[in-house]
Coordinates of C-alpha atoms and ligand atoms in Angstrom, one line a residue:
M1 CA 4.7 20.2 -17.2
K2 CA 7.2 19.8 -14.4
Y3 CA 9.6 16.8 -14.8
T4 CA 12.7 15.2 -13.4
I5 CA 15.0 12.5 -14.8
I6 CA 16.8 9.6 -13.1
D7 CA 19.3 7.6 -15.1
R8 CA 21.3 4.4 -14.7
G9 CA 24.6 6.3 -15.0
D10 CA 26.0 4.6 -18.2
A11 CA 27.1 6.7 -21.2
L12 CA 24.0 6.0 -23.3
S13 CA 21.6 6.8 -20.5
K14 CA 23.5 10.0 -19.7
S15 CA 23.4 11.1 -23.4
L16 CA 19.7 10.5 -23.5
V17 CA 19.2 12.7 -20.4
Q18 CA 20.8 15.6 -22.3
Q19 CA 18.7 14.9 -25.4
F20 CA 15.5 14.8 -23.3
H21 CA 16.3 18.1 -21.6
S22 CA 16.8 19.9 -24.9
L23 CA 13.6 18.3 -26.5
A24 CA 11.7 19.2 -23.3
A25 CA 12.9 22.8 -23.3
E26 CA 11.6 23.2 -26.8
R27 CA 8.2 22.2 -25.5
G28 CA 8.4 24.5 -22.5
F29 CA 8.6 21.7 -19.9
I30 CA 10.1 22.7 -16.6
H31 CA 12.9 20.7 -15.0
N32 CA 12.0 20.4 -11.3
N33 CA 13.6 17.8 -9.0
E34 CA 11.6 18.8 -5.9
Q35 CA 8.0 18.6 -7.1
P36 CA 7.9 16.9 -10.5
E37 CA 4.6 15.8 -12.1
I38 CA 6.5 13.3 -14.3
V39 CA 9.5 11.3 -13.3
I40 CA 11.5 10.0 -16.3
S41 CA 13.6 6.9 -15.7
I42 CA 16.3 6.2 -18.2
G43 CA 18.0 2.8 -17.8
G44 CA 16.3 -0.5 -16.8
D45 CA 13.6 -1.7 -14.5
G46 CA 16.1 -1.3 -11.7
T47 CA 16.4 2.4 -12.5
L48 CA 12.6 2.8 -12.3
L49 CA 12.7 1.1 -8.9
Q50 CA 15.2 3.7 -7.7
A51 CA 13.0 6.5 -9.2
F52 CA 10.0 5.1 -7.4
H53 CA 11.8 5.1 -4.1
N54 CA 13.1 8.6 -4.5
Y55 CA 9.6 9.9 -4.9
V56 CA 7.6 7.4 -2.8
D57 CA 6.7 10.0 -0.2
C58 CA 4.7 12.0 -2.9
I59 CA 3.6 8.9 -4.9
A60 CA 0.0 10.3 -5.3
D61 CA 1.3 13.4 -7.1
V62 CA 3.8 11.9 -9.6
A63 CA 3.7 9.6 -12.6
F64 CA 6.5 7.5 -14.0
V65 CA 7.8 7.1 -17.6
G66 CA 10.5 4.5 -18.3
I67 CA 12.9 4.6 -21.2
H68 CA 15.1 1.5 -21.5
T69 CA 18.7 1.6 -22.6
G70 CA 19.1 -2.2 -22.4
H71 CA 16.5 -4.9 -23.0
L72 CA 12.8 -4.2 -22.9
G73 CA 11.6 -3.7 -19.4
F74 CA 8.4 -4.1 -17.5
Y75 CA 8.4 -0.6 -16.3
A76 CA 10.8 0.8 -19.0
D77 CA 9.0 0.4 -22.3
W78 CA 10.2 3.3 -24.4
K79 CA 13.2 2.8 -26.7
A80 CA 16.2 5.2 -26.9
D81 CA 15.3 6.1 -30.5
E82 CA 11.7 7.0 -29.6
L83 CA 12.6 10.0 -27.4
E84 CA 11.3 12.6 -29.9
E85 CA 8.0 10.8 -30.3
L86 CA 7.6 10.4 -26.5
V87 CA 8.2 14.2 -25.9
R88 CA 5.8 15.0 -28.7
L89 CA 3.1 12.8 -27.1
M90 CA 3.8 14.2 -23.7
A91 CA 3.3 17.7 -25.0
E92 CA 0.3 17.1 -27.3
E93 CA -1.7 14.2 -25.9
T94 CA -3.7 13.4 -22.8
P95 CA -2.5 10.0 -21.7
I96 CA -4.5 7.3 -20.0
M97 CA -3.2 7.0 -16.5
V98 CA -2.8 3.3 -15.5
R99 CA -2.5 2.8 -11.8
Y100 CA -0.7 -0.3 -10.4
P101 CA -1.1 -1.8 -6.9
L102 CA 1.7 -1.6 -4.4
A103 CA 2.5 -3.8 -1.4
Q104 CA 2.9 -2.3 2.1
I105 CA 4.5 -3.7 5.2
E106 CA 4.5 -2.6 8.8
V107 CA 7.6 -3.8 10.6
E108 CA 7.2 -4.1 14.3
T109 CA 10.5 -4.0 16.2
S110 CA 10.9 -3.8 20.0
T111 CA 11.1 0.0 19.8
E112 CA 9.2 1.2 16.8
T113 CA 6.9 0.5 13.8
L114 CA 8.4 1.1 10.4
H115 CA 6.3 1.5 7.2
Y116 CA 7.5 0.7 3.7
L117 CA 5.9 0.5 0.2
S118 CA 7.3 -1.6 -2.6
L119 CA 6.7 -1.6 -6.3
N120 CA 8.1 -5.1 -7.0
E121 CA 8.4 -7.0 -3.7
F122 CA 9.6 -7.4 -0.1
S123 CA 11.8 -10.3 0.7
L124 CA 12.9 -11.7 4.1
K125 CA 15.9 -13.9 4.5
G126 CA 17.8 -15.2 7.5
V127 CA 21.3 -13.6 7.8
D128 CA 22.8 -16.4 9.8
G129 CA 21.0 -19.3 8.2
T130 CA 17.5 -20.6 8.0
L131 CA 14.7 -18.2 8.5
V132 CA 12.2 -19.4 11.1
A133 CA 8.8 -17.7 11.2
Q134 CA 5.1 -18.3 11.9
I135 CA 2.8 -17.0 9.2
N136 CA -0.7 -15.9 10.1
V137 CA -3.3 -15.0 7.5
N138 CA -6.0 -12.7 8.7
D139 CA -4.9 -13.1 12.3
E140 CA -5.0 -16.9 12.3
L141 CA -2.1 -19.3 12.2
F142 CA -1.5 -20.4 8.6
E143 CA 1.8 -22.2 8.7
M144 CA 5.2 -22.5 10.4
F145 CA 7.9 -21.6 7.9
R146 CA 11.5 -22.8 8.0
G147 CA 13.6 -22.2 4.9
D148 CA 15.7 -19.6 3.0
G149 CA 13.1 -16.9 2.9
I150 CA 9.8 -15.4 1.9
V151 CA 8.9 -13.1 -0.9
I152 CA 5.8 -10.9 -1.0
S153 CA 5.3 -9.4 -4.4
T154 CA 3.0 -7.0 -6.1
P155 CA 1.3 -7.9 -9.5
T156 CA 3.9 -5.9 -11.5
G157 CA 6.6 -7.5 -9.4
S158 CA 5.3 -10.9 -10.1
T159 CA 7.4 -11.1 -13.3
A160 CA 10.6 -10.4 -11.2
Y161 CA 11.9 -12.3 -8.2
N162 CA 8.5 -14.0 -7.7
K163 CA 8.7 -15.6 -11.2
S164 CA 12.1 -17.1 -10.4
L165 CA 10.5 -18.8 -7.5
G166 CA 7.8 -20.4 -9.6
G167 CA 5.1 -17.9 -8.5
A168 CA 2.3 -17.0 -10.8
I169 CA 2.3 -14.0 -13.1
V170 CA -0.5 -11.7 -12.0
H171 CA -2.3 -9.1 -14.1
P172 CA -1.9 -5.7 -12.4
S173 CA -5.7 -5.2 -12.5
I174 CA -5.9 -7.9 -9.8
E175 CA -5.2 -6.0 -6.6
S176 CA -3.3 -8.5 -4.6
I177 CA -0.1 -9.6 -3.0
Q178 CA 1.6 -12.9 -3.6
I179 CA 3.4 -14.9 -1.0
A180 CA 6.1 -17.1 -2.4
E181 CA 8.5 -19.4 -0.6
I182 CA 12.3 -19.6 -1.0
A183 CA 13.4 -23.2 -0.4
S184 CA 11.1 -24.2 2.5
I185 CA 12.1 -27.1 4.7
N186 CA 9.2 -29.6 5.2
N187 CA 9.0 -32.0 8.1
R188 CA 6.6 -32.9 10.9
V189 CA 7.2 -29.6 12.8
F190 CA 7.6 -27.2 10.0
R191 CA 5.2 -27.6 7.1
T192 CA 4.4 -25.1 4.5
L193 CA 1.9 -25.1 1.7
G194 CA 4.6 -25.2 -1.0
S195 CA 2.7 -23.3 -3.6
S196 CA 2.5 -19.6 -3.6
V197 CA -0.6 -17.8 -2.4
L198 CA -2.5 -14.7 -3.6
L199 CA -4.1 -12.5 -1.0
P200 CA -6.7 -10.0 -2.1
K201 CA -7.0 -6.5 -0.9
H202 CA -8.2 -6.2 2.7
H203 CA -6.6 -9.4 3.7
H204 CA -3.3 -9.4 5.5
C205 CA -0.6 -11.7 6.6
D206 CA 1.7 -11.4 9.5
I207 CA 5.2 -12.9 9.5
I208 CA 6.2 -13.5 13.1
S209 CA 9.9 -14.3 13.2
K210 CA 11.7 -16.3 15.9
K211 CA 13.2 -14.0 18.5
D212 CA 16.7 -12.6 18.1
Q213 CA 17.1 -13.6 14.5
R214 CA 19.1 -11.4 12.2
I215 CA 16.9 -10.8 9.1
Q216 CA 17.7 -9.3 5.8
L217 CA 14.7 -7.4 4.7
S218 CA 14.7 -6.3 1.0
I219 CA 12.4 -3.6 -0.2
D220 CA 12.7 -3.9 -4.0
H221 CA 16.5 -3.2 -4.7
V222 CA 17.2 -2.0 -1.1
N223 CA 18.5 -4.4 1.6
I224 CA 18.3 -3.6 5.3
M225 CA 19.6 -5.8 8.1
H226 CA 17.5 -6.0 11.2
S227 CA 18.1 -7.9 14.4
D228 CA 15.0 -7.0 16.4
I229 CA 12.0 -7.6 14.1
K230 CA 9.0 -9.0 16.0
S231 CA 6.6 -9.2 13.2
I232 CA 5.8 -7.9 9.7
R233 CA 2.3 -7.2 8.5
C234 CA 1.9 -7.4 4.7
S235 CA -1.0 -6.1 2.7
V236 CA -2.0 -4.4 -0.5
A237 CA -1.3 -0.7 -0.1
S238 CA -4.1 1.8 -0.3
R239 CA -1.8 4.0 -2.5
K240 CA -1.0 3.1 -6.1
V241 CA 1.7 4.1 -8.6
S242 CA 0.7 5.9 -11.8
F243 CA 2.1 5.4 -15.3
P244 CA 0.9 7.6 -18.1
R245 CA 0.1 5.5 -21.2
Y246 CA 0.6 7.4 -24.4
R247 CA 0.1 4.3 -26.5
P248 CA -1.3 0.8 -25.6
F249 CA 1.1 -1.9 -24.5
P250 CA -0.9 -4.7 -22.9
F251 CA 0.6 -6.5 -20.0
W252 CA 0.4 -9.9 -21.7
N253 CA 2.3 -8.5 -24.7
R254 CA 5.1 -7.4 -22.3
V255 CA 5.2 -10.8 -20.8
R256 CA 5.4 -12.5 -24.2
D257 CA 8.0 -10.0 -25.5
A258 CA 10.1 -10.3 -22.4
F259 CA 10.0 -14.1 -21.8
L260 CA 8.8 -15.9 -24.9
D261 CA 9.7 -13.8 -27.9
Y262 CA 8.1 -16.1 -30.4
D263 CA 7.9 -15.0 -34.0
V264 CA 4.1 -15.0 -34.1
R265 CA 4.1 -15.5 -37.9
D266 CA 5.3 -19.1 -37.6
Ligands
LIG301 P1 19.0 -6.7 -10.8 O1 19.9 -7.8 -10.2 O2 19.6 -5.9 -12.0 O3 17.6 -7.2 -11.2 C1 17.4 -8.5 -11.6 C2 16.6 -8.5 -12.9 O4 15.2 -8.3 -12.6 C3 17.0 -7.5 -13.9 O5 17.1 -8.1 -15.2 C4 15.9 -6.4 -13.8 O6 15.7 -5.7 -15.0 C5 14.7 -7.4 -13.6 N1 13.5 -6.8 -13.1 C6 13.3 -5.8 -12.2 N2 12.0 -5.6 -12.0 C7 11.3 -6.4 -12.8 C8 10.0 -6.7 -13.1 N3 9.0 -6.0 -12.4 N4 9.6 -7.6 -14.0 C9 10.6 -8.3 -14.6 N5 11.9 -8.1 -14.4 C10 12.3 -7.2 -13.5 O7 18.6 -5.7 -9.6 P2 17.7 -4.4 -9.8 O8 17.7 -3.9 -11.2 O9 18.1 -3.5 -8.7 O10 16.3 -5.0 -9.5 C11 15.9 -5.4 -8.2 C12 15.0 -6.5 -8.4 O11 15.7 -7.7 -8.8 C13 14.2 -6.9 -7.2 O12 13.1 -6.1 -7.0 C14 13.9 -8.4 -7.5 O13 12.6 -8.5 -8.2 C15 14.9 -8.8 -8.5 N6 15.7 -9.9 -8.0 C16 15.5 -11.1 -8.6 C17 16.1 -12.3 -8.1 C18 15.9 -13.5 -8.8 O14 15.2 -13.6 -9.8 N7 16.5 -14.6 -8.3 C19 16.9 -12.2 -7.0 C20 17.1 -10.9 -6.4 C21 16.4 -9.8 -6.9 P3 16.7 -4.5 -15.5 O15 17.9 -5.2 -16.0 O16 16.0 -3.8 -16.5 O17 17.0 -3.7 -14.3
LIG302 MN1 19.0 -3.9 -12.9

């Protein structure tokens, strides 16, 4: 088994990296940064986003395992004291591969078309103030947006930025993207739906921004400033991201453990 590790950079994560290497060596795993089969992320969900983007070009050939060194994460679900058990399962068991949908965008500028994939979401914001954009769904005018921004999230990203915007939490078996608004302005000229919308696979939306606007485009944790975006086409990507499951951890249990944390015995 060829593996690589990406860590958050703090002392605990760094010490776990060393521990993992020695446990992995005992099992005959091969450390390979160029063509890993398994990418281990040690840190938080943010660390896993970085790991994802480091290997996004070979996403079909890698699978991700997240170990958290802070609070329970949505992508990072192994605890620091479970490292030995994890390496044992990696060596001895054949995991169930769960595959989560990704979002894709094609950004049309005056000179080129840029392609991006995201694990959590894309967001668009106006750099100099209000974002002004026309939103088409399946090539027909849907709404005229004026406001702080728009967030297009994946099902697994629905618990992140999207949730803060009042978007729905979407089970990752529902292949979809969710469009959520950030503080839309509603008047007679600009009117938006207000609630967030789920688009299924094979539907698309185009965000056609007003000319010469400076736009901050975020792809998960990465922010890029653009000044010549003409339009952005958003859809469910044909590629998916893989996570080996060595033990069950249902999505709704993650949601409950992360956000509700009830003592179920009461
Ligand atoms: P960050 O500022 O550390 O992330 C914000 C929080 O989101 C962290 O607690 C992070 O967990 C958590 N998170 C990341 N992905 C998640 C997911 N799929 N489900 C639930 N929580 C999740 O920045 P970052 O670590 O680089 O993460 C970037 C993400 O931050 C973006 O993709 C976006 O979703 C989110 N974000 C949220 C807001 C907001 O809610 N207002 C604004 C901007 C960005 P860890 O601490 O484990 O990393
Ligand atoms: Mn973070």
